[in-house]
Short mmCIF file of C-alpha atoms in Angstrom, two decimals:
data_model
loop_
_atom_site.label_atom_id
_atom_site.label_comp_id
_atom_site.label_asym_id
_atom_site.label_seq_id
_atom_site.Cartn_x
_atom_site.Cartn_y
_atom_site.Cartn_z
CA MET A 1 -8.85 -13.37 -1.93
CA PRO A 2 -12.02 -12.21 -4.08
CA ASP A 3 -12.42 -12.96 -7.66
CA PRO A 4 -10.25 -10.22 -9.42
CA LEU A 5 -13.21 -8.94 -11.08
CA ARG A 6 -15.81 -9.28 -8.47
CA SER A 7 -15.81 -5.67 -7.32
CA LEU A 8 -17.34 -4.21 -10.45
CA THR A 9 -18.79 -7.10 -12.32
CA ALA A 10 -20.89 -8.05 -9.36
CA GLY A 11 -22.44 -4.58 -9.78
CA ALA A 12 -22.52 -1.51 -7.71
CA ALA A 13 -21.45 -1.84 -4.03
CA ILE A 14 -20.35 0.00 -0.90
CA VAL A 15 -17.71 -1.44 0.97
CA GLY A 16 -17.73 0.00 4.34
CA PRO A 17 -15.49 0.09 7.39
CA PRO A 18 -13.97 -2.08 8.81
CA HIS A 19 -14.69 -4.50 6.08
CA GLY A 20 -12.55 -5.52 3.22
CA LEU A 21 -13.55 -7.47 0.13
CA ASP A 22 -14.54 -10.90 1.36
CA GLY A 23 -13.66 -9.88 4.92
CA ALA A 24 -9.78 -9.77 4.20
CA GLU A 25 -7.34 -7.80 6.21
CA TRP A 26 -3.56 -7.96 5.97
CA ASN A 27 -0.85 -7.33 8.26
CA PHE A 28 2.15 -5.58 6.36
CA LEU A 29 4.89 -4.57 8.64
CA GLY A 30 2.79 -3.62 11.45
CA GLN A 31 0.33 -1.68 9.35
CA THR A 32 -2.98 -2.81 8.54
CA TYR A 33 -4.35 -3.12 5.00
CA VAL A 34 -8.07 -3.60 4.00
CA PRO A 35 -8.75 -4.23 0.37
CA LYS A 36 -11.60 -2.42 -0.90
CA ALA A 37 -11.74 -2.55 -4.68
CA LEU A 38 -10.31 -5.19 -7.12
CA THR A 39 -10.45 -5.40 -10.78
CA ALA A 40 -7.99 -6.22 -13.64
CA SER A 41 -7.24 -2.63 -14.14
CA SER A 42 -6.83 -1.48 -10.55
CA PHE A 43 -6.65 -2.33 -7.01
CA ALA A 44 -7.58 -0.12 -3.85
CA TRP A 45 -6.96 -0.74 -0.18
CA HIS A 46 -7.22 1.25 2.99
CA ALA A 47 -4.21 1.55 4.99
CA THR A 48 -3.54 2.16 8.83
CA PHE A 49 0.06 3.12 9.69
CA HIS A 50 0.55 2.98 13.47
CA PRO A 51 3.09 5.31 14.90
CA GLY A 52 6.66 4.42 14.03
CA THR A 53 5.86 2.17 11.11
CA SER A 54 6.90 2.29 7.33
CA VAL A 55 6.95 0.83 4.07
CA PRO A 56 10.73 0.28 2.77
CA LEU A 57 12.24 1.97 -0.16
CA HIS A 58 10.77 0.09 -3.24
CA LEU A 59 9.36 0.61 -6.77
CA HIS A 60 6.71 -1.03 -8.94
CA GLU A 61 8.06 -1.78 -12.17
CA ALA A 62 4.70 -1.99 -13.98
CA GLN A 63 2.01 -0.13 -11.82
CA ASP A 64 1.27 3.33 -11.20
CA LYS A 65 0.66 4.04 -7.48
CA PHE A 66 -1.67 6.50 -5.61
CA LEU A 67 -1.90 7.54 -2.03
CA LEU A 68 -4.72 9.78 -0.69
CA VAL A 69 -4.31 10.98 2.75
CA LEU A 70 -7.35 10.62 5.07
CA GLU A 71 -5.64 11.18 8.31
CA GLY A 72 -2.42 12.29 9.69
CA ARG A 73 1.12 13.24 8.15
CA PHE A 74 3.24 10.88 6.18
CA ASP A 75 6.81 11.56 5.33
CA LEU A 76 7.91 10.11 2.11
CA LEU A 77 10.90 9.40 0.25
CA ILE A 78 10.16 9.87 -3.27
CA ASP A 79 12.98 9.53 -5.87
CA GLY A 80 15.56 10.51 -3.58
CA HIS A 81 13.81 13.64 -2.19
CA TRP A 82 12.03 13.88 1.24
CA ARG A 83 8.27 15.23 0.98
CA HIS A 84 5.36 14.97 3.20
CA ALA A 85 1.49 14.68 2.87
CA THR A 86 -1.29 15.55 5.02
CA GLN A 87 -4.99 15.11 4.76
CA SER A 88 -6.62 15.66 1.47
CA ASP A 89 -3.00 15.39 -0.28
CA LEU A 90 -2.88 13.07 -3.28
CA VAL A 91 0.59 11.51 -3.90
CA THR A 92 1.23 10.16 -7.42
CA LEU A 93 3.88 7.74 -7.81
CA PRO A 94 4.28 6.61 -11.40
CA ARG A 95 5.77 3.19 -12.27
CA GLY A 96 9.58 3.01 -11.82
CA VAL A 97 9.90 5.95 -9.23
CA SER A 98 11.37 4.65 -5.97
CA HIS A 99 9.33 5.57 -2.81
CA ALA A 100 8.99 4.96 0.96
CA VAL A 101 6.43 5.72 3.42
CA PHE A 102 6.71 6.50 7.15
CA ASN A 103 4.48 7.62 9.85
CA LYS A 104 6.95 9.49 12.22
CA SER A 105 4.11 10.77 14.39
CA ARG A 106 2.78 9.66 17.61
CA HIS A 107 -0.52 9.31 15.95
CA ILE A 108 -2.25 6.76 13.53
CA CYS A 109 -2.28 7.84 10.05
CA LYS A 110 -4.79 6.44 7.50
CA CYS A 111 -4.79 6.50 3.60
CA LEU A 112 -6.18 4.95 0.70
CA PHE A 113 -3.61 3.48 -1.76
CA TRP A 114 -4.51 2.19 -5.18
CA VAL A 115 -2.46 0.77 -8.28
CA ALA A 116 -3.14 0.54 -11.71
CA PRO A 117 -3.12 -2.01 -13.10
CA ALA A 118 -3.78 -4.30 -10.43
CA LEU A 119 -1.57 -7.23 -11.60
CA SER A 120 -0.62 -9.49 -8.70
CA LEU A 121 -0.35 -6.98 -5.95
CA PRO A 122 -3.28 -8.54 -3.87
CA ALA A 123 -1.16 -11.95 -4.12
CA PHE A 124 1.80 -10.20 -2.67
CA PHE A 125 0.00 -8.84 0.34
CA GLU A 126 -1.57 -12.02 0.95
CA GLY A 127 1.72 -13.90 0.94
CA VAL A 128 3.47 -11.23 3.29
CA HIS A 129 0.42 -11.48 5.71
CA GLU A 130 0.67 -15.48 5.84
CA VAL A 131 4.32 -15.53 6.71
CA ALA A 132 6.06 -14.63 9.92
CA ASP A 133 9.28 -13.46 8.25
CA GLN A 134 8.76 -9.83 6.93
CA SER A 135 12.47 -9.31 6.91
CA PRO A 136 14.05 -7.20 4.08
CA ASP A 137 15.31 -10.41 2.43
CA ALA A 138 11.96 -12.05 2.62
CA LEU A 139 10.11 -8.99 1.26
CA ALA A 140 12.49 -8.72 -1.66
CA ARG A 141 12.19 -12.17 -2.59
CA LEU A 142 8.28 -12.07 -2.50
CA GLY A 143 8.37 -8.55 -4.11
CA ALA A 144 10.46 -9.79 -7.08
CA ALA A 145 7.65 -12.35 -7.84
CA HIS A 146 5.08 -9.82 -8.05
CA GLY A 147 6.83 -6.95 -9.85
CA ILE A 148 8.04 -5.06 -6.87
CA ARG A 149 11.82 -3.98 -6.56
CA PHE A 150 12.74 -3.31 -2.79
CA LEU A 151 15.77 -1.11 -2.76
CA ALA A 152 18.60 -0.80 -0.02
CA GLY A 153 18.44 2.25 2.10
#
């Protein structure tokens, strides 16, 4: 993973598709995550959700999270309420708000996620990517070490 301040301290840059920072690309529960920007204050990544994939219900204890829909329709469970978001919608998820993200369609969905502050979320994705076990228990253990609480349901 790149130096946490590389994105902005190295100067202006364009990180175009399909490349991530330092060529990084992560598999997370069948989705493809490509890190685009990383500083101490924020972390952004492009996500491709294949049909039928999802991120389980969780919350970030010390990060605000945002999701900008680029393509497709996402179904979201936010703080116990079902919502949906389509192209150009921005979803705001303040720290401590539970959320799950689903692609229930038959088409690929794409979005840009970012969190503030960055904290150790890139290390969480790197850790998940490096292990074959992406079971709920494994995610809960790894998430707990990085300020992410996975919730039952």
